[in-house]
Structure formats: structure tokens, C-alpha cells
Coordinates of C-alpha atoms in Angstrom, one line a residue:
Chain A
M1 CA 18.9 -41.0 57.9
S2 CA 17.9 -42.7 54.8
E3 CA 19.7 -42.8 51.6
V4 CA 18.2 -43.3 48.2
V5 CA 20.3 -45.4 46.0
L6 CA 19.4 -45.3 42.4
S7 CA 20.5 -48.0 40.1
E8 CA 22.3 -47.1 37.0
Q9 CA 19.3 -48.1 35.0
T10 CA 16.9 -45.9 36.8
R11 CA 19.3 -42.9 36.5
T12 CA 19.6 -43.2 32.7
K13 CA 15.8 -43.5 32.6
L14 CA 15.3 -40.4 34.6
A15 CA 17.9 -38.5 32.6
A16 CA 16.1 -39.5 29.4
N17 CA 12.8 -38.5 31.0
A18 CA 14.3 -35.1 31.9
D19 CA 15.5 -34.7 28.3
A20 CA 12.2 -35.6 26.9
R21 CA 10.5 -33.2 29.3
V22 CA 12.8 -30.4 28.3
G23 CA 12.2 -31.1 24.7
H24 CA 8.5 -31.2 25.2
L25 CA 8.6 -27.9 27.2
R26 CA 10.7 -26.3 24.4
R27 CA 8.1 -27.4 21.9
L28 CA 5.3 -26.0 24.0
L29 CA 7.3 -22.8 24.4
A30 CA 7.9 -22.6 20.6
G31 CA 4.3 -23.2 20.0
D32 CA 3.4 -20.5 22.4
A33 CA 5.7 -18.1 20.8
A34 CA 4.3 -18.9 17.4
F35 CA 0.8 -18.4 18.8
Y36 CA 1.9 -15.1 20.3
W37 CA 3.3 -13.8 17.0
A38 CA 0.3 -15.1 15.0
C39 CA -2.1 -13.2 17.2
R40 CA 0.2 -10.1 17.2
I41 CA 0.3 -10.1 13.4
A42 CA -3.4 -10.5 13.3
A43 CA -3.9 -7.5 15.6
Y44 CA -1.3 -5.4 13.7
S45 CA -2.9 -6.2 10.4
V46 CA -6.0 -4.3 11.6
L47 CA -3.9 -1.2 12.1
L48 CA -2.3 -1.7 8.7
L49 CA -5.6 -2.2 7.0
L50 CA -7.1 0.9 8.7
G51 CA -4.1 2.9 7.8
G52 CA -4.2 1.6 4.2
I53 CA -7.9 2.6 3.9
I54 CA -7.3 6.1 5.2
V55 CA -4.3 6.6 2.9
S56 CA -6.1 5.4 -0.2
L57 CA -9.1 7.5 0.6
I58 CA -7.0 10.6 1.0
V59 CA -5.1 9.8 -2.2
G60 CA -8.3 9.2 -4.1
A61 CA -9.9 12.3 -2.6
W62 CA -6.9 14.6 -3.2
P63 CA -8.0 16.1 -6.6
A64 CA -11.3 17.1 -5.0
I65 CA -9.7 18.5 -1.9
K66 CA -7.3 20.5 -4.0
T67 CA -10.0 21.8 -6.3
F68 CA -12.8 22.6 -3.8
G69 CA -11.0 22.9 -0.4
Y70 CA -13.3 23.6 2.5
H71 CA -15.9 25.0 0.1
F72 CA -16.8 21.3 -0.4
L73 CA -18.4 21.4 3.0
T74 CA -20.4 24.5 2.4
T75 CA -21.5 24.0 -1.2
Q76 CA -25.0 22.6 -1.9
R77 CA -24.7 22.2 -5.6
W78 CA -23.9 18.8 -7.1
A79 CA -23.4 19.3 -10.8
P80 CA -21.0 16.7 -12.2
S81 CA -21.8 17.7 -15.8
A82 CA -21.4 21.5 -15.3
R83 CA -19.2 23.3 -17.9
P84 CA -16.3 24.0 -18.0
E85 CA -15.6 22.3 -14.6
P86 CA -17.9 20.3 -12.5
I87 CA -19.2 22.0 -9.4
L88 CA -19.5 19.6 -6.5
G89 CA -20.3 20.2 -2.9
G90 CA -21.0 17.7 -0.1
L91 CA -23.4 19.7 2.0
G92 CA -26.6 17.9 0.7
P93 CA -25.4 14.3 1.5
I94 CA -23.8 15.4 4.8
Y95 CA -27.0 17.1 5.9
G96 CA -29.0 14.0 4.8
T97 CA -26.7 11.6 6.7
L98 CA -26.9 13.6 9.9
V99 CA -30.6 14.4 9.8
S100 CA -31.7 10.9 8.8
S101 CA -29.6 9.4 11.6
A102 CA -30.8 11.9 14.1
I103 CA -34.5 11.3 13.3
A104 CA -33.9 7.6 13.4
M105 CA -32.3 7.8 16.8
L106 CA -35.1 10.1 18.0
I107 CA -37.6 7.3 17.1
A108 CA -35.5 4.2 17.9
V109 CA -34.1 5.2 21.4
P110 CA -37.4 5.6 23.2
V111 CA -39.0 2.6 21.5
G112 CA -35.9 0.4 22.0
L113 CA -35.7 1.3 25.7
G114 CA -39.4 0.8 26.1
I115 CA -39.1 -2.7 24.7
A116 CA -36.1 -3.5 26.9
I117 CA -37.9 -2.2 30.0
F118 CA -41.0 -4.2 29.2
L119 CA -39.0 -7.3 28.6
T120 CA -37.0 -7.1 31.8
E121 CA -39.4 -5.4 34.2
L122 CA -43.0 -5.9 33.1
C123 CA -43.3 -8.8 30.7
P124 CA -45.0 -12.0 31.8
P125 CA -42.3 -14.7 31.5
R126 CA -44.3 -16.6 28.9
L127 CA -44.0 -13.7 26.4
R128 CA -40.4 -12.8 27.2
R129 CA -38.8 -15.4 24.8
P130 CA -41.0 -14.8 21.7
I131 CA -40.7 -11.0 21.9
G132 CA -36.9 -11.3 22.6
M133 CA -36.5 -13.6 19.6
A134 CA -38.5 -11.4 17.3
I135 CA -36.2 -8.5 18.2
E136 CA -33.1 -10.6 17.5
L137 CA -34.6 -11.7 14.2
L138 CA -35.1 -8.1 13.2
A139 CA -31.3 -7.7 13.5
G140 CA -30.8 -10.6 11.2
I141 CA -32.8 -9.3 8.2
P142 CA -30.5 -8.1 5.4
S143 CA -30.7 -4.4 4.7
I144 CA -31.8 -4.9 1.1
I145 CA -35.0 -6.5 2.4
Y146 CA -35.7 -3.5 4.5
G147 CA -35.1 -1.4 1.4
M148 CA -37.6 -3.4 -0.7
W149 CA -40.2 -3.4 2.1
G150 CA -39.7 0.3 2.5
F151 CA -40.1 0.8 -1.2
F152 CA -43.1 -1.4 -1.9
V153 CA -45.0 -1.3 1.3
L154 CA -44.0 1.3 3.8
G155 CA -43.4 4.1 1.3
P156 CA -46.8 4.0 -0.4
F157 CA -48.5 3.5 3.0
L158 CA -46.9 6.6 4.5
A159 CA -47.5 8.7 1.3
D160 CA -51.2 7.8 1.2
T161 CA -52.1 8.0 4.9
F162 CA -49.5 9.2 7.4
Q163 CA -47.9 12.1 5.5
P164 CA -51.1 13.8 4.3
W165 CA -52.5 13.7 7.8
V166 CA -49.3 15.2 9.3
I167 CA -49.1 17.8 6.5
S168 CA -52.7 19.0 7.1
A169 CA -52.3 18.9 10.9
F170 CA -49.3 21.3 10.9
A171 CA -50.5 23.4 7.9
G172 CA -51.2 26.5 10.0
I173 CA -48.3 26.4 12.4
P174 CA -45.2 28.5 11.5
V175 CA -41.9 26.6 11.2
L176 CA -43.6 23.2 11.6
R177 CA -45.6 23.7 8.4
D178 CA -42.2 24.0 6.6
V179 CA -40.7 21.0 8.3
F180 CA -43.8 18.9 7.5
A181 CA -44.5 20.4 4.1
G182 CA -46.1 18.6 1.2
P183 CA -46.4 17.0 -1.3
A184 CA -46.4 13.6 0.3
S185 CA -43.8 11.3 -1.3
N186 CA -43.1 7.6 -1.5
L187 CA -39.4 8.4 -1.2
S188 CA -38.4 10.8 1.4
L189 CA -35.9 11.7 4.2
F190 CA -38.6 10.8 6.8
N191 CA -39.3 7.3 5.2
A192 CA -35.6 6.6 5.2
S193 CA -35.3 7.7 8.8
L194 CA -38.2 5.4 9.8
I195 CA -36.6 2.4 8.1
L196 CA -33.3 3.3 9.8
A197 CA -35.0 3.4 13.1
I198 CA -36.4 -0.1 12.6
M199 CA -33.0 -1.3 11.5
V200 CA -31.2 0.0 14.6
L201 CA -33.9 -0.9 17.1
P202 CA -32.6 -4.4 17.8
F203 CA -29.1 -3.0 18.7
I204 CA -30.6 -0.6 21.2
T205 CA -33.0 -3.2 22.6
A206 CA -30.5 -6.0 22.9
I207 CA -27.8 -4.0 24.7
A208 CA -30.3 -2.2 26.9
K209 CA -31.9 -5.6 27.8
D210 CA -28.5 -7.0 28.7
V211 CA -27.5 -4.1 30.9
F212 CA -30.9 -3.9 32.6
A213 CA -30.4 -7.5 33.6
T214 CA -27.2 -6.5 35.5
V215 CA -29.1 -4.3 38.0
P216 CA -28.8 -6.1 41.3
P217 CA -32.3 -7.3 42.2
V218 CA -31.8 -6.1 45.8
L219 CA -31.7 -2.5 44.6
K220 CA -34.9 -2.8 42.8
E221 CA -36.6 -4.7 45.6
A222 CA -35.4 -2.1 48.1
A223 CA -37.0 0.6 45.9
Y224 CA -40.2 -1.3 45.5
G225 CA -40.1 -1.9 49.3
L226 CA -40.1 1.9 49.8
G227 CA -43.3 2.0 47.8
C228 CA -41.8 3.2 44.4
T229 CA -43.9 2.7 41.3
T230 CA -42.4 0.8 38.4
W231 CA -42.0 4.1 36.6
E232 CA -40.0 5.4 39.6
V233 CA -37.9 2.3 39.9
V234 CA -37.0 2.4 36.2
G235 CA -36.3 6.2 36.3
N236 CA -34.4 6.3 39.6
V237 CA -32.7 3.0 39.9
V238 CA -32.5 1.0 36.6
L239 CA -31.6 3.8 34.2
P240 CA -29.0 5.6 36.4
Y241 CA -27.4 2.3 37.2
T242 CA -27.1 1.3 33.5
R243 CA -26.7 4.6 31.6
V244 CA -23.2 3.8 30.5
G245 CA -24.3 0.7 28.7
V246 CA -27.5 2.3 27.3
I247 CA -25.5 5.2 25.8
G248 CA -22.9 2.7 24.4
G249 CA -25.8 0.8 22.7
G250 CA -27.2 4.1 21.4
M251 CA -23.8 5.1 19.9
L252 CA -23.4 1.7 18.3
A253 CA -26.8 2.1 16.7
L254 CA -25.9 5.6 15.6
G255 CA -22.8 4.2 13.9
R256 CA -24.8 1.8 12.0
A257 CA -27.4 4.4 11.0
L258 CA -24.8 6.8 9.7
G259 CA -23.3 4.2 7.3
E260 CA -26.4 2.3 6.2
T261 CA -26.4 2.1 2.4
M262 CA -28.7 -0.2 0.5
A263 CA -32.0 0.3 2.4
V264 CA -31.5 4.1 2.4
T265 CA -30.6 4.2 -1.3
F266 CA -33.9 2.5 -2.1
I267 CA -36.1 4.9 -0.3
I268 CA -34.5 8.3 0.3
G269 CA -35.0 9.6 -3.2
N270 CA -31.3 10.4 -4.0
S271 CA -31.9 14.2 -4.4
F272 CA -29.0 16.5 -3.5
P273 CA -30.8 19.9 -2.9
I274 CA -31.5 20.4 0.8
K275 CA -35.3 21.0 1.5
A276 CA -36.8 22.2 4.7
S277 CA -39.5 19.5 4.6
I278 CA -38.6 16.0 6.0
F279 CA -41.2 14.6 3.5
A280 CA -39.0 15.7 0.6
P281 CA -36.4 13.4 -1.0
A282 CA -32.8 13.8 0.1
T283 CA -29.6 11.9 -0.1
T284 CA -27.0 10.5 2.2
I285 CA -23.3 10.1 1.8
S286 CA -23.4 6.3 1.4
S287 CA -26.4 6.3 -0.9
A288 CA -24.8 9.0 -3.1
I289 CA -21.7 6.8 -3.4
A290 CA -23.7 3.7 -4.1
S291 CA -25.7 5.4 -6.8
E292 CA -23.0 7.3 -8.6
F293 CA -19.7 5.6 -8.1
A294 CA -19.9 3.1 -11.0
E295 CA -20.5 5.7 -13.6
S296 CA -18.2 8.4 -12.2
D297 CA -14.8 9.5 -13.3
G298 CA -12.3 12.3 -12.7
L299 CA -13.3 15.0 -10.3
H300 CA -16.7 13.5 -9.8
Q301 CA -15.3 10.2 -8.6
S302 CA -12.7 12.0 -6.5
S303 CA -15.5 14.0 -4.8
L304 CA -17.4 10.7 -4.1
I305 CA -14.3 9.4 -2.5
L306 CA -14.0 12.6 -0.5
L307 CA -17.5 12.0 0.7
G308 CA -16.5 8.5 1.8
L309 CA -13.5 10.0 3.7
L310 CA -15.9 12.4 5.4
L311 CA -18.2 9.6 6.4
F312 CA -15.2 7.8 7.8
V313 CA -14.2 10.8 9.9
L314 CA -17.8 11.4 11.0
T315 CA -18.2 7.8 12.2
F316 CA -14.8 7.9 13.9
C317 CA -15.9 11.1 15.7
V318 CA -19.2 9.6 16.8
L319 CA -17.4 6.5 18.2
S320 CA -14.7 8.7 19.9
V321 CA -17.3 10.9 21.5
A322 CA -19.1 7.8 22.7
R323 CA -15.9 6.5 24.2
L324 CA -15.2 9.8 25.9
M325 CA -18.7 10.0 27.3
L326 CA -18.5 6.5 28.6
M327 CA -15.1 7.2 30.2
R328 CA -16.3 10.3 32.0
L329 CA -19.4 8.5 33.2
E330 CA -17.3 5.7 34.5
T331 CA -15.0 8.0 36.5
K332 CA -18.1 9.8 37.8
A333 CA -19.7 6.6 38.8
G334 CA -16.5 5.5 40.5
K335 CA -16.4 8.5 42.8
Chain B
M1 CA -27.3 -9.1 -25.8
R2 CA -29.6 -12.0 -26.8
S3 CA -28.0 -11.7 -30.3
A4 CA -24.6 -12.8 -28.8
D5 CA -26.2 -16.0 -27.5
A6 CA -27.8 -16.6 -30.9
Y7 CA -24.4 -15.9 -32.5
K8 CA -22.8 -18.5 -30.3
T9 CA -25.3 -21.2 -31.2
E10 CA -25.0 -20.5 -34.8
T11 CA -21.2 -20.2 -35.2
G12 CA -19.9 -21.8 -32.1
N13 CA -18.0 -18.6 -31.1
G14 CA -18.7 -17.2 -27.7
L15 CA -18.5 -13.6 -26.5
N16 CA -18.1 -12.5 -23.0
Y17 CA -20.1 -9.4 -22.3
Q18 CA -20.9 -7.5 -19.2
S19 CA -23.7 -5.1 -18.7
I20 CA -22.2 -2.1 -17.1
G21 CA -23.1 1.6 -17.5
S22 CA -21.9 3.7 -20.5
G23 CA -19.5 5.7 -18.4
A24 CA -17.9 2.5 -16.9
G25 CA -17.8 1.0 -20.4
I26 CA -15.9 4.0 -21.7
K27 CA -13.6 3.8 -18.7
Q28 CA -12.8 0.2 -19.3
I29 CA -12.1 0.6 -23.0
K30 CA -9.8 3.5 -22.3
A31 CA -8.0 1.3 -19.8
K32 CA -7.7 -1.4 -22.5
T33 CA -9.2 -4.1 -20.4
V34 CA -11.9 -5.0 -23.0
T35 CA -12.0 -5.8 -26.7
F36 CA -14.9 -3.4 -27.4
G37 CA -17.3 -1.2 -25.4
A38 CA -20.7 0.2 -26.1
T39 CA -22.1 3.5 -25.1
D40 CA -25.3 5.6 -25.5
A41 CA -23.3 8.8 -25.3
P42 CA -21.0 9.0 -28.3
L43 CA -17.5 10.3 -28.0
T44 CA -16.4 13.2 -30.1
A45 CA -14.0 12.8 -33.0
E46 CA -11.3 14.5 -30.9
D47 CA -11.7 12.1 -28.0
L48 CA -11.7 9.2 -30.3
K49 CA -8.4 10.3 -31.9
K50 CA -6.8 11.0 -28.5
D51 CA -7.5 7.5 -27.2
G52 CA -7.0 5.7 -30.6
L53 CA -10.6 4.5 -30.8
V54 CA -13.0 3.8 -33.6
Q55 CA -16.7 4.3 -33.1
W56 CA -19.9 3.4 -35.0
P57 CA -23.6 3.2 -34.2
M58 CA -24.9 -0.4 -33.7
V59 CA -28.6 -0.1 -33.0
M60 CA -31.1 2.6 -32.3
G61 CA -33.7 3.0 -29.7
G62 CA -36.0 5.6 -28.3
I63 CA -36.5 7.2 -24.9
V64 CA -40.1 7.6 -23.8
P65 CA -41.7 9.6 -21.0
V66 CA -43.7 7.2 -18.8
F67 CA -46.3 8.3 -16.3
N68 CA -48.7 7.0 -13.7
I69 CA -52.0 8.8 -13.6
E70 CA -55.1 7.0 -12.6
G71 CA -57.5 6.5 -15.5
V72 CA -55.1 7.9 -18.2
K73 CA -53.8 5.3 -20.7
S74 CA -50.8 5.1 -23.0
G75 CA -51.0 7.6 -25.8
E76 CA -53.8 9.7 -24.2
L77 CA -51.5 12.2 -22.7
V78 CA -49.3 14.4 -25.0
L79 CA -46.5 16.7 -24.0
D80 CA -44.2 19.0 -25.9
G81 CA -40.5 19.5 -25.2
A82 CA -40.9 22.8 -23.4
T83 CA -43.5 21.4 -21.0
L84 CA -41.4 18.3 -20.4
A85 CA -38.5 20.5 -19.6
S86 CA -40.6 22.7 -17.3
I87 CA -41.8 19.6 -15.4
Y88 CA -38.2 18.4 -14.9
L89 CA -37.2 22.0 -13.9
G90 CA -40.0 22.0 -11.3
T91 CA -41.7 25.1 -12.8
V92 CA -44.7 23.0 -13.8
K93 CA -45.6 21.4 -10.5
S94 CA -49.1 20.0 -11.0
W95 CA -50.9 17.8 -13.6
D96 CA -53.6 20.4 -14.0
D97 CA -51.1 23.1 -14.9
A98 CA -52.3 25.4 -17.8
A99 CA -49.3 24.3 -20.0
I100 CA -50.4 20.7 -19.8
A101 CA -54.1 21.4 -20.1
K102 CA -53.5 23.4 -23.3
L103 CA -51.9 20.4 -25.0
N104 CA -54.5 18.0 -23.7
P105 CA -58.0 19.6 -24.2
G106 CA -60.7 17.1 -23.2
L107 CA -58.4 15.0 -21.0
K108 CA -59.2 15.2 -17.3
L109 CA -56.0 15.5 -15.3
P110 CA -55.9 15.5 -11.5
A111 CA -55.0 18.6 -9.4
A112 CA -52.1 16.6 -8.0
A113 CA -48.5 17.4 -7.5
I114 CA -46.2 15.8 -10.2
T115 CA -43.6 13.4 -8.7
V116 CA -40.6 13.7 -11.1
V117 CA -38.5 10.5 -11.3
R118 CA -35.1 10.4 -12.9
R119 CA -31.9 8.4 -12.8
S120 CA -29.7 8.5 -9.8
D121 CA -26.8 6.8 -11.6
G122 CA -24.9 8.2 -14.6
S123 CA -26.5 6.8 -17.8
G124 CA -26.5 7.2 -21.5
T125 CA -30.3 7.3 -21.3
T126 CA -30.0 10.5 -19.2
F127 CA -27.4 11.9 -21.6
N128 CA -29.9 11.7 -24.6
F129 CA -32.9 12.8 -22.5
T130 CA -31.1 15.9 -21.1
D131 CA -29.6 16.6 -24.6
Y132 CA -33.2 16.7 -25.9
L133 CA -34.4 19.0 -23.0
A134 CA -31.4 21.3 -23.6
K135 CA -32.2 21.6 -27.3
V136 CA -35.9 22.6 -26.6
S137 CA -35.4 24.6 -23.5
P138 CA -32.7 27.3 -23.0
E139 CA -33.6 27.4 -19.3
W140 CA -32.7 23.6 -19.0
Q141 CA -29.5 24.2 -20.9
S142 CA -28.4 26.9 -18.4
K143 CA -29.8 25.4 -15.2
A144 CA -29.1 21.7 -15.6
G145 CA -27.2 21.1 -18.8
V146 CA -26.4 17.9 -20.7
G147 CA -24.6 14.9 -19.3
T148 CA -24.8 11.3 -18.1
A149 CA -25.4 12.7 -14.6
V150 CA -26.7 16.3 -14.3
E151 CA -27.7 18.7 -11.5
W152 CA -31.4 17.8 -11.2
P153 CA -33.4 20.7 -9.9
V154 CA -36.3 18.4 -8.6
G155 CA -37.3 14.9 -8.4
V156 CA -36.4 11.5 -6.9
G157 CA -33.5 9.5 -8.2
A158 CA -33.8 5.8 -9.0
K159 CA -31.1 3.4 -10.2
G160 CA -31.3 2.1 -13.7
N161 CA -34.3 1.8 -16.2
D162 CA -35.8 -0.7 -13.9
G163 CA -35.5 1.6 -10.9
V164 CA -37.2 4.5 -12.7
A165 CA -39.9 2.1 -14.0
G166 CA -40.5 0.7 -10.5
N167 CA -40.8 4.1 -9.0
V168 CA -43.2 5.4 -11.6
G169 CA -45.3 2.2 -11.3
Q170 CA -45.3 2.6 -7.5
T171 CA -45.9 6.3 -7.3
K172 CA -49.2 7.9 -8.2
N173 CA -49.1 11.0 -10.4
S174 CA -45.4 10.5 -11.3
I175 CA -43.5 10.9 -14.5
G176 CA -40.2 9.3 -15.6
Y177 CA -38.2 8.4 -18.7
V178 CA -37.0 5.0 -19.8
E179 CA -35.7 3.3 -22.9
Y180 CA -38.5 2.3 -25.2
A181 CA -37.6 -1.4 -25.1
Y182 CA -38.0 -1.2 -21.3
A183 CA -41.3 0.6 -21.4
K184 CA -42.8 -1.8 -24.0
Q185 CA -41.6 -5.0 -22.3
N186 CA -43.0 -3.8 -19.0
K187 CA -46.2 -2.4 -20.4
L188 CA -45.6 1.1 -18.9
T189 CA -48.0 3.9 -19.6
Y190 CA -46.2 6.3 -22.0
A191 CA -46.9 9.8 -23.3
D192 CA -46.9 11.0 -26.9
L193 CA -44.7 13.9 -27.7
I194 CA -44.9 16.9 -30.1
N195 CA -41.8 16.8 -32.2
G196 CA -39.7 19.6 -33.7
A197 CA -42.0 19.9 -36.7
G198 CA -44.9 20.5 -34.4
K199 CA -46.6 17.1 -35.1
R200 CA -47.8 14.7 -32.4
V201 CA -46.0 11.4 -32.6
S202 CA -46.1 8.1 -30.7
P203 CA -43.1 6.0 -29.8
T204 CA -43.0 3.3 -32.5
T205 CA -40.4 1.7 -34.7
P206 CA -41.3 3.9 -37.7
S207 CA -41.0 7.1 -35.7
F208 CA -37.6 6.1 -34.4
Q209 CA -36.5 5.2 -37.9
A210 CA -37.8 8.5 -39.3
A211 CA -35.5 10.3 -36.8
A212 CA -32.5 8.4 -38.0
A213 CA -33.3 8.8 -41.7
N214 CA -32.4 12.5 -41.7
A215 CA -29.1 12.1 -39.8
D216 CA -26.1 12.9 -42.0
W217 CA -23.9 10.0 -40.9
A218 CA -21.6 10.2 -43.9
N219 CA -20.3 13.6 -42.9
S220 CA -20.1 13.1 -39.2
P221 CA -16.5 12.1 -38.2
G222 CA -16.7 9.2 -35.8
Y223 CA -20.4 8.9 -36.6
F224 CA -20.9 11.6 -33.9
Q225 CA -24.7 12.1 -34.2
I226 CA -27.1 12.7 -31.5
L227 CA -30.5 11.8 -32.8
T228 CA -32.6 13.9 -30.5
N229 CA -35.0 16.6 -31.9
Q230 CA -34.4 15.6 -35.5
K231 CA -36.3 17.2 -38.3
G232 CA -39.2 15.4 -40.1
D233 CA -42.9 15.2 -39.5
A234 CA -42.8 11.6 -38.2
S235 CA -39.6 11.8 -36.1
W236 CA -39.8 10.7 -32.5
P237 CA -37.9 13.5 -30.8
I238 CA -35.9 11.5 -28.2
T239 CA -34.3 8.9 -30.4
A240 CA -30.8 7.6 -29.6
A241 CA -28.2 5.3 -31.0
T242 CA -26.0 2.9 -29.1
F243 CA -22.4 3.2 -30.3
I244 CA -19.6 0.6 -30.3
L245 CA -16.1 1.6 -29.4
M246 CA -13.0 -0.4 -30.5
Y247 CA -9.3 0.3 -30.7
A248 CA -7.9 1.4 -34.1
D249 CA -4.9 -0.8 -33.4
P250 CA -6.2 -3.6 -31.1
G251 CA -3.7 -5.4 -28.9
D252 CA -5.4 -8.8 -29.3
K253 CA -6.0 -9.0 -33.0
A254 CA -7.7 -12.4 -32.9
A255 CA -10.2 -11.2 -30.4
A256 CA -10.8 -8.0 -32.3
S257 CA -11.4 -9.7 -35.6
E258 CA -13.8 -12.1 -33.8
A259 CA -15.7 -9.1 -32.5
V260 CA -15.9 -7.4 -35.9
K261 CA -17.1 -10.7 -37.4
F262 CA -19.8 -10.7 -34.7
F263 CA -20.9 -7.1 -35.5
A264 CA -21.0 -7.9 -39.2
W265 CA -23.1 -11.0 -38.5
S266 CA -25.4 -8.8 -36.3
F267 CA -25.9 -6.3 -39.0
E268 CA -26.7 -9.1 -41.5
K269 CA -28.8 -11.3 -39.3
G270 CA -29.6 -9.4 -36.2
D271 CA -32.2 -7.1 -37.8
K272 CA -35.1 -9.4 -36.9
M273 CA -33.6 -9.9 -33.4
A274 CA -33.2 -6.2 -32.8
E275 CA -36.9 -5.7 -33.6
A276 CA -37.9 -8.6 -31.4
L277 CA -35.9 -6.9 -28.6
D278 CA -37.6 -3.6 -29.5
Y279 CA -34.4 -2.0 -30.7
I280 CA -34.3 -0.6 -34.2
P281 CA -31.8 -1.9 -36.7
M282 CA -29.5 0.7 -38.5
P283 CA -30.6 1.6 -42.0
K284 CA -28.8 -0.3 -44.8
P285 CA -26.7 2.6 -46.3
V286 CA -25.3 3.3 -42.8
V287 CA -24.4 -0.4 -42.4
E288 CA -22.4 -0.2 -45.7
L289 CA -20.7 2.9 -44.5
I290 CA -19.7 1.2 -41.3
A291 CA -18.3 -1.8 -43.1
K292 CA -16.0 0.6 -45.0
T293 CA -14.9 2.2 -41.7
W294 CA -14.0 -1.3 -40.3
A295 CA -11.8 -2.0 -43.4
A296 CA -10.2 1.4 -43.3
D297 CA -9.7 2.2 -39.7
I298 CA -9.2 -0.9 -37.6
K299 CA -5.9 -2.8 -38.0
L300 CA -6.9 -6.4 -37.7
K301 CA -3.7 -7.9 -39.1

């Protein structure tokens, strides 16, 4: 049996050490608590901001909601100077927003997935980095640059070459001849959709590329081993394995397309009446607000705020649906 | 506002001015955040009284139709009010329409669709342009009306004079309308117009001044005069004045008297400058009338 005898000196030293340690731990604890609260406040401020934005949008839109009610959603006329009262309906911009985004997705999703598949499955390693970087650079270009390019270069090019060709190609076919009706125009719904497609392409490609990279090589090798072609491997192994991520990327891109403002304002033509032809000018919610807000007042301004509220709701719905789809896919994949 | 810079170098007094649209200018002066505002769409005497404002015309300018047709130069094309309204209503769709051909015998115009360009933002230029169209076309009056932003039946919207000019320059077979100063400085191709007296006129300083000469400023409370479609053989039909708005009883008297001094200086010395900037100075009798208004209506002490 051994006994440890501590001298008086050592004992005081140890006690002092213990006190110092307790103090230090307390300080750490206090620091941790402060960190916890700082983070918590930061997180709550997001909710507060979001709530504040919704409330101020509703307050701003209230006069328009009270005056037009649900007719706002079904009225195509936009007559801020009508006498005695302005007649304002949001159908034109809502239609323009939905259709331009839909066409943009129709173009961007196949192309974006194609790029991602090429980069991950088919591309010679030497080319992978330059093409990947080019796609990432596309995402970094400010939207006003896309707008200017669309206005000065793409618009005239489409109006002089592509549009007349499509118009004459579909001239004799019912329905399609109305969808692709002339005259060709520098500023049109289709041009805006095409610019939107280019703008959201990097989002789709970047996410698809990342999720394609998560497919276990052993699965692909097994499929190749069974004699599958690349087409079959992509269709039966890669895409089913990654569809959650691919859809998520698509929804993210759709969210951006719905709200894009400057580039679209430049090239869509800012025209409220709904036309059957996609080569006719149109307008979107965000471009209508960007064009008219500074000069608006009264009911006109309130209606623009109501349009903003609708865009908010629309984007929220798209993101919710995306979440819901992803959740269902995840549970299905889990079974 | 080059005149404000010149004023500063000459007198040492600076002015802070912001270029915002007419509607926003009116909004700010109603909210009392500024010393004075300027607008192309005058307020009525009732509105002025309601908000305690004084209004007078400062300079004049014209609004001109500009177009882009290959091979057709400035002044070669002529339009009348009714045809211009029909183009903007979408009933005249092509440059070889009979209505245009009748006005332009001998001028070869393409069988191409007209791209109509107009403002997408609210603007005093639009106010005066639509006011003119409404005066010459009952159909325009009932279908689109008059205002800083109206329900356009056709066309593409562009932001600002520069936006319209850019679009017209960029789009073949298009037509738009911009302030004369803008058209001249950017060398846009403009059209002549047939005025109310049935005479063909070009957009020039004398034709704008002719339009202002007939206006009865003395008997218009608040100087409410819209100079479109004025009588007279030489009058340019879409002439417009820019109006200044100030409080009858300004809160900051020192700033207000400084502003009035600036306007008086501008009337006195700014004539040359206005012409250099392609705006048209107000006629002398009107200036004297305005000086009386300042003395009578604005409480500077």
C-alpha cells in the first residue's frame, strides 16, 4: 500500500490550478453559449426577414387585392391610365413568366444533362477541365451582360435567320403555324426563353455532373460487363441512381428562371397582351415590375406589388413541389 | 442639366439634381423631399391647389417619330396623325400600307411588317405622344387613352429614350418616338409630320417655337397647356414643355430662393445653352409672366 503525501505547497498549487481550470472552462462555456445564441439569432433573423417581406408585400398589394380580387388572375388588360379607374390584370405577366420558364427548361434540361453525361462518361480527360471551367464561367456572367448580348447579337440573329426559317417551315400546319407565327422579332418570348436557357444551363450541368460522379463505378462496370452500351448504362444505371439530384438541380434552375429580371427585361419586349405566337413580344412578372415600378403610383403600384407577391408564391410553390418530389423519391428509393 | 453646372461655375452655388422620371418627380415633390421637381406632364390647376404647388413651363422640346427603313433617310418619310395612330393601334401593319403610300408618293417602302417600339416605363414623353394621338384619332382615345403609361395595343416596350432609340436602331422596319434632343444628338432617322393645318413640317427649332407661339399661357391657370396639335401652318404637332413644380409655401426658404434664383438666371442666360442642348427656350413674354408668378405665388420670406 502506498500513500501519496502531498506537501502543503503542492496542494495549494493544485487547488489554484483547479480554480484556474474551472474559470477557463466557464469562459469556454460562456463563449459557447454566446456562439449558440449568435447563431440562433442569425437563423431566426431569416424567418423574421421572410415574414417581414411577406407582410410588407401583402400590405402593399392590399389596395389591388381589394379592388380586383381574383379577377386580377384572369384579366389580361393592363391599362394604368384607363378612366375613371385603372384596369389592371396580371394574366399577361403570369403567362409570360410560366411559359418563358417552361420553354427555357425544355431547352436547358436535355442540353445540360447532355453536357454532364459527356463530361462524366464520354469526355477524354484532357477536355474535361476546359469544358467544365467554361460551364462554371457561364454561371459567373452577370445577367445584364446576357441581356445586352441577347439584345445586340442574339436577337437580330434570330430575327434574321432562325425565326423566318421556322415560321415558313410551320406555315402550313394547323396549331403549330399559330405557335410559330410571324413576323420575326428582335424582342420576343422565344428569345427571352433561349437566354434564360443559357443562363440556367450551368446550374443543371454543375449539379448533374456532381451527382453523376456519385454513381459507384462498380455498378457501371457491371453494366458494361454485361455488354450494355453507353446509352443503356446512362439510361438504366446512371440516371435512375441520380434522379433525385437531377430533379433537384432542375428545380433550382427553374427557380432562377422564374425570377430572372434584367436579361429578360432587355429582350422580351415588355408587351402585356398574350399572343399565341412565341415569336411575339411578351412580358414577365419581374420585367413588368422592373420597367414600371419607378413611375407608378396608387393602384398601379399596388398591382405591381401584387404581381411581386404572386411571383413569391409561385417560386415558393415550385420549391415546395421540388422538396415534396424529392422526399417521395427518397422514400421510394429507400424501400 | 448642363445649365446647372454652368450656373455653379458662374455663381459658386451648387444644385443637387437627380434624373428620375416625371411620375417619380411628382411623387417626390408631393412627399416634400425635394426643393423643386420637373415634369413633362403638367398638373392641373386643381391638383396644384390641393398639394400647395406652383407650376410653370421651363423649356420646350419636341417629340419626333424615328424609324429604321433601309434606304430611307431623315425627312423623306412623312406621316399624318391618323396614320401614326393607326400604326400604334396595329391597324396599319405594313410599310407598304395604302395609308402610308398615299402620303408618300414616289417613295419606295418595303412590304415588311412594322415593328412598333414604345416606352415600357411611365414617361412624360409618352404622355405628350399619346395626348397627340388621342387628339387626332378618336379610336386611340377610346382604345388606349392618354397617360404616362397606357394600354398599348401592339409593339415592344423599351426603357427610356435611349431604350427606344436603341431598339429602333437595332430593328429593321421599326418605328418609335423619342425626344427631339435625343433624336438629334444620336442622329436618328426621323419622319416629317402633317400638322393640324394640313401642312408638312420637319422637327426644327422654328417649328417647335411656332407651336408655342399660339398657346394662351396668360389665361391658363398653373400654365396648364399641352402643346400638342397646336394651330398654325408651321407648328410641329408633338411639341411639349417641361414644367417646374415648387411649393407655394416652401419649408426651406433659403433653398427655395436659391432655386428661384437659378431659374431666373436660366431664363436670362440659359437661352443659348438650351439651344445648344436642342431644347427650345421659352418666349420672352412667357418668361415675364412667370417672373410675376414667382413674386405673387411663392412665399420666399
